[in-house]
Structures are given as C-alpha cells and as structure tokens.
Coordinates of C-alpha atoms in Angstrom, one line a residue:
X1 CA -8.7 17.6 11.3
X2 CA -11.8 16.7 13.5
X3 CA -10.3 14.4 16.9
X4 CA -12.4 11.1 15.1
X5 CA -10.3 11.5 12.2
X6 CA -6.9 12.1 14.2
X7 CA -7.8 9.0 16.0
X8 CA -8.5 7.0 13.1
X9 CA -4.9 7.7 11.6
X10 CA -3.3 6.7 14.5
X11 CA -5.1 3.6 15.2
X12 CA -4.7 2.5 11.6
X13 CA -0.7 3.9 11.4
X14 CA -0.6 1.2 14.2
X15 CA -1.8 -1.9 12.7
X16 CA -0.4 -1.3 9.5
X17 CA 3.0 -1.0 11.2
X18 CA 1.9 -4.3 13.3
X19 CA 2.6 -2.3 16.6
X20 CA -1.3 -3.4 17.3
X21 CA -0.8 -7.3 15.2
X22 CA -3.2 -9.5 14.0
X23 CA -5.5 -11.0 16.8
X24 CA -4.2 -8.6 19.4
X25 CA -7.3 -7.1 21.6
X26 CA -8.0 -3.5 21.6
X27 CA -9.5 -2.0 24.9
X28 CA -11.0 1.9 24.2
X29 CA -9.5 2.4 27.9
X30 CA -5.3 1.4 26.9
X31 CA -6.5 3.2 23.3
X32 CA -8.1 6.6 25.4
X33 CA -5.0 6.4 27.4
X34 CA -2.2 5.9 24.9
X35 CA -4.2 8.6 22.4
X36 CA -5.0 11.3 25.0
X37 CA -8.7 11.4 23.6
X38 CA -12.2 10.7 25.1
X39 CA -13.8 8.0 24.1
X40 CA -15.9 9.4 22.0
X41 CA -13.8 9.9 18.8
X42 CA -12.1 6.7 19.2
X43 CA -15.8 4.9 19.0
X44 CA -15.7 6.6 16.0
X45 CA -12.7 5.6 14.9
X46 CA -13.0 1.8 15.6
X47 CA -16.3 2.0 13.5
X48 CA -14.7 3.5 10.5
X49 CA -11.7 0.9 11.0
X50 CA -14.5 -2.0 11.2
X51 CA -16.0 -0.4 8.0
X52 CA -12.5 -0.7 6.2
X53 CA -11.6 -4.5 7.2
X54 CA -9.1 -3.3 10.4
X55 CA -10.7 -4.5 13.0
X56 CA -13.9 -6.4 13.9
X57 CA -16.1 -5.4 17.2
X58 CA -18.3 -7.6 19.0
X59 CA -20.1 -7.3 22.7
X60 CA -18.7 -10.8 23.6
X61 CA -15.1 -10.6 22.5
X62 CA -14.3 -6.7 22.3
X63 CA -11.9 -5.2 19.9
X64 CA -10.1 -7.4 17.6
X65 CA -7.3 -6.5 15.0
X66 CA -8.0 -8.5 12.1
X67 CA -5.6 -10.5 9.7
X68 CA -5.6 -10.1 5.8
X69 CA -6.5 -13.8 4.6
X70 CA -4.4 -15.2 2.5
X71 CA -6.8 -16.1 -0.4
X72 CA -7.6 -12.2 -0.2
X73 CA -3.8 -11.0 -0.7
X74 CA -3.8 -13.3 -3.7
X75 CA -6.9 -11.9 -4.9
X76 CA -5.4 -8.5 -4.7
X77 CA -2.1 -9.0 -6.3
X78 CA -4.1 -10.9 -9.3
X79 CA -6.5 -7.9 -9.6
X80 CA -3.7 -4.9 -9.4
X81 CA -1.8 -7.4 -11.7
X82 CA -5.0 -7.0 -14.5
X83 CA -5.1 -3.7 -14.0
X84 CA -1.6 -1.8 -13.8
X85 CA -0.3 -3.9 -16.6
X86 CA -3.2 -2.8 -18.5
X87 CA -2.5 0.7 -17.6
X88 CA 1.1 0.6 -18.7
X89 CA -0.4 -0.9 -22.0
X90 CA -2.7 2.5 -22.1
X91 CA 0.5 4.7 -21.1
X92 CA 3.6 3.8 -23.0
X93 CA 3.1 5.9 -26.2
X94 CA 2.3 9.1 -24.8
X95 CA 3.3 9.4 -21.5
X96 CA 4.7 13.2 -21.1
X97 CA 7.8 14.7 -20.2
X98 CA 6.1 16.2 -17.0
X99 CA 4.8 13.0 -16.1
X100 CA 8.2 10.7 -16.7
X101 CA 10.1 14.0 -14.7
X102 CA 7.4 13.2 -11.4
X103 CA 8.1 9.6 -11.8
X104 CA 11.7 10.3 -11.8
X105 CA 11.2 12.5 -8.9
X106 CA 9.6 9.0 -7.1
X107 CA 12.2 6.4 -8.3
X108 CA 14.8 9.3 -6.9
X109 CA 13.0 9.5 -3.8
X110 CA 13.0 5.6 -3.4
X111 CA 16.2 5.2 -3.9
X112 CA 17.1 6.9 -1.2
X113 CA 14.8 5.1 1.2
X114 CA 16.5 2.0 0.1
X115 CA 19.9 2.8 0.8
X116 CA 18.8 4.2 4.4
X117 CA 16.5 0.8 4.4
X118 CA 13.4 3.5 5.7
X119 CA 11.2 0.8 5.1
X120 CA 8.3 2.7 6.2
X121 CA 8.8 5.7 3.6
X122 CA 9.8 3.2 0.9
X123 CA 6.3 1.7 1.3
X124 CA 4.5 4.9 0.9
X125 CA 6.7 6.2 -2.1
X126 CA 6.0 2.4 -3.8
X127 CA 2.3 2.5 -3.5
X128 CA 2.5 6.4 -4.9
X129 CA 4.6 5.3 -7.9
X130 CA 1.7 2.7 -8.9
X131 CA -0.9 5.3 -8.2
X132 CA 0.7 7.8 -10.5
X133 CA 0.9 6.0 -13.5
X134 CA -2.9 5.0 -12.7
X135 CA -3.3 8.8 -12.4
X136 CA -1.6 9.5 -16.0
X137 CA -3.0 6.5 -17.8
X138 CA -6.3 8.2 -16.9
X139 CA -9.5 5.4 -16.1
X140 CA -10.6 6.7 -13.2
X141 CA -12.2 3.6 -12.3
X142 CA -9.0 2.1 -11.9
X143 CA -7.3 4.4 -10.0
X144 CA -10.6 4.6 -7.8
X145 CA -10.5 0.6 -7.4
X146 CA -6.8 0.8 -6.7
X147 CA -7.3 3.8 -4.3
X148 CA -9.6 2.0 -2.3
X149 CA -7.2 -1.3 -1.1
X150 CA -4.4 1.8 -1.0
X151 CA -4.1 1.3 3.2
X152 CA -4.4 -2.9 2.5
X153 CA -1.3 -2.4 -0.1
X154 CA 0.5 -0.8 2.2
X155 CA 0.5 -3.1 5.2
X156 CA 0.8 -5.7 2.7
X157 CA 4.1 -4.1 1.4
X158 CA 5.2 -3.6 5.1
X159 CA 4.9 -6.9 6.1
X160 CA 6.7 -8.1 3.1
X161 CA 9.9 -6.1 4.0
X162 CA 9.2 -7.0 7.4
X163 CA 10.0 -10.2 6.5
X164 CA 13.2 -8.9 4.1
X165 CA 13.9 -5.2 4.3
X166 CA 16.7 -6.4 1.5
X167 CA 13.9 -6.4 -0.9
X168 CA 13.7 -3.0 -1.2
X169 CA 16.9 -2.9 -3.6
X170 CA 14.8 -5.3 -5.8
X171 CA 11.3 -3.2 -5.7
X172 CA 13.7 0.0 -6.6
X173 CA 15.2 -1.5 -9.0
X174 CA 12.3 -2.7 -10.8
X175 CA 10.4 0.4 -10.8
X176 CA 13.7 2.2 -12.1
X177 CA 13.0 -0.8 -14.9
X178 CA 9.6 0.4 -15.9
X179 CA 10.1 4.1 -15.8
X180 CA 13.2 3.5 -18.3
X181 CA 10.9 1.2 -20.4
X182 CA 8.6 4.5 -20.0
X183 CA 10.9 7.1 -20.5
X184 CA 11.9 5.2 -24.3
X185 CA 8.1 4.8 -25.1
X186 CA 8.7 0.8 -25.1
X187 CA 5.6 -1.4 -24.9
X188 CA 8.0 -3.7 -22.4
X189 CA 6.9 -1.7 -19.6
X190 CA 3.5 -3.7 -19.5
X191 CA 5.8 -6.9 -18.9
X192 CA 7.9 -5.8 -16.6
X193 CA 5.0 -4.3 -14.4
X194 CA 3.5 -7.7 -14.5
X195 CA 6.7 -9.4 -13.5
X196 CA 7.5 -7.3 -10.7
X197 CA 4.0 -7.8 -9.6
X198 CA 3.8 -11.3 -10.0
X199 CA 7.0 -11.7 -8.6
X200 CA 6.7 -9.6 -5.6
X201 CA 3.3 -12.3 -4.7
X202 CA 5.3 -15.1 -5.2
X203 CA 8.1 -13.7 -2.6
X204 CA 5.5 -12.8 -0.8
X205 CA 4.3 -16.7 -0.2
X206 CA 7.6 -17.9 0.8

C-alpha cells in the first residue's frame, strides 16, 4: 500500500471513531507527527478525505473535520431503506445454501461482538451483512450506490452505539430475524429489513 493511501486509512479510521470529532482542526504538522509521514502523502490524503465529505480545507481556516448534517443521515437511511428492502424482495425465493451458510457465518460473527460489546467490529460485520445480501440479490447498481456511502454508514453506526452500545443486542437480533425469514424462503424478510431500518433512524433521532 503506497504511504498516501496508508495515510488516508488512518486519518479516516480516526474520524469515523470521533478520535478527530466534528469541527476539530487538523494541522499537517500534529498529523506528520502522530503518522510518522512527510507531508507529502498526508496532502494527499486530506484531498482524497475532502473529495469524500471528511474534511473540508481552506487557506483561511485550515483543516476542518466535517459533521454529517442531519437532513443528509435522513436522506441516507430513506435511500438504503428503498433499496435493501427491495433487494430482500429480489432475494427471498432463491437465495442459496452457500449464500444463507456466509450470512450465518456473519450473524455468528456478530453475535459475538455483541456479547464482548466490540462495538467497533460490530459495526464493520453490520455494514458487511447489508452488503452481502446486495452482493447476492445481484443489481450492481445498488451495491455500487450502497458501496459508495459504505465509510458514511459506518461512522453513522458508530456514533449510534456511541450513544448506546446496548443496541447492539437489538441490531443482532434483527439481522438473526431476517436471515431466518431468509433461510425459510419467507417474503417477511423485505418487512423486517425495512423495520430494522426504519427503526434504527428513528433511534437514531432520540
């Protein structure tokens, strides 16, 4: 991995965990210190995080982390609502045993992060669950769409067990929900991903 890309990870990793928060100034000299790296590859980072919606950079004010607005985390949640349900609607009747045994695989996975409330990995293996059943329902258009606002989702998700790591019992069990509906080739499993969907927004306002 070239030292721009490195960079970039780490930066990002960092304001997704909110260890940089929202409004918090960057400098590239506490950012070439803490990374070990010339200034050079962290330019390059910052202008790939700017690209993406992470930070904004301006002569006058510097290096700003920037927030997700709150009409745009509604708009996201609406959109991924549209979409996965309508992918569970594609899926249900003939979804295949090697796709339910990696979902399984997932929910088994999650679990565990729940019970050792490893919010972090939870996050990850939530946003890998919905990308899978993109993956099998097959419109690559959606899973591109979805792909792209993957790193948004995720400090979304973090931030809402931020707030309430006890969710996490609630997200497993909901996925544990759909793949069942899955596994028994049940057209329910459109519902219940638009409930926990819908749901998890609503929580996410309180």
């Amino acid at each position: 991995m070239l030292l721009k890309d490195v960079a970039y990870e780490k930066i990002k990793e960092k304001i997704l965990e909110e260890y940089y928060e929202s409004g918090h100034f960057l400098s590239e000299r506490t950012l070439i210190e803490e990374l070990g790296m010339s200034k050079t590859p962290i330019k390059n980072a910052l202008v790939r995080l700017e690209s993406e919606g992470f930070v904004t950079i301006s002569s006058k004010q510097g290096i700003i982390v920037i927030d997700i607005s709150v009409e745009r985390i509604n708009d996201i949640y609406n959109l991924r609502i549209a979409l996965e349900t309508f992918n569970c609607q594609e899926i249900y009747g003939r979804i295949s045993e090697e796709q339910l045994r990696e979902l399984e695989e997932n929910v088994e996975a999650t679990k565990k992060a729940a019970i050792d409330k490893d919010v972090k990995s939870f996050a990850t293996l939530d946003h890998e669950f919905h990308l899978m059943i993109s993956e099998f329902a097959g419109n690559s258009e959606i899973t591109k769409i979805l792909l792209n606002y993957q790193d948004h989702l995720r400090r979304i998700t973090l931030r809402h067990l931020k707030k309430d790591p006890g969710r996490v019992q609630k997200f497993y069990a909901e996925h544990a929900d759909i793949l069942k509906a899955l596994r028994a080739k049940d057209e329910s499993c459109a519902l219940l991903m638009k409930t926990h969907l819908y749901e998890s927004k609503m929580m996410y306002f309180q």
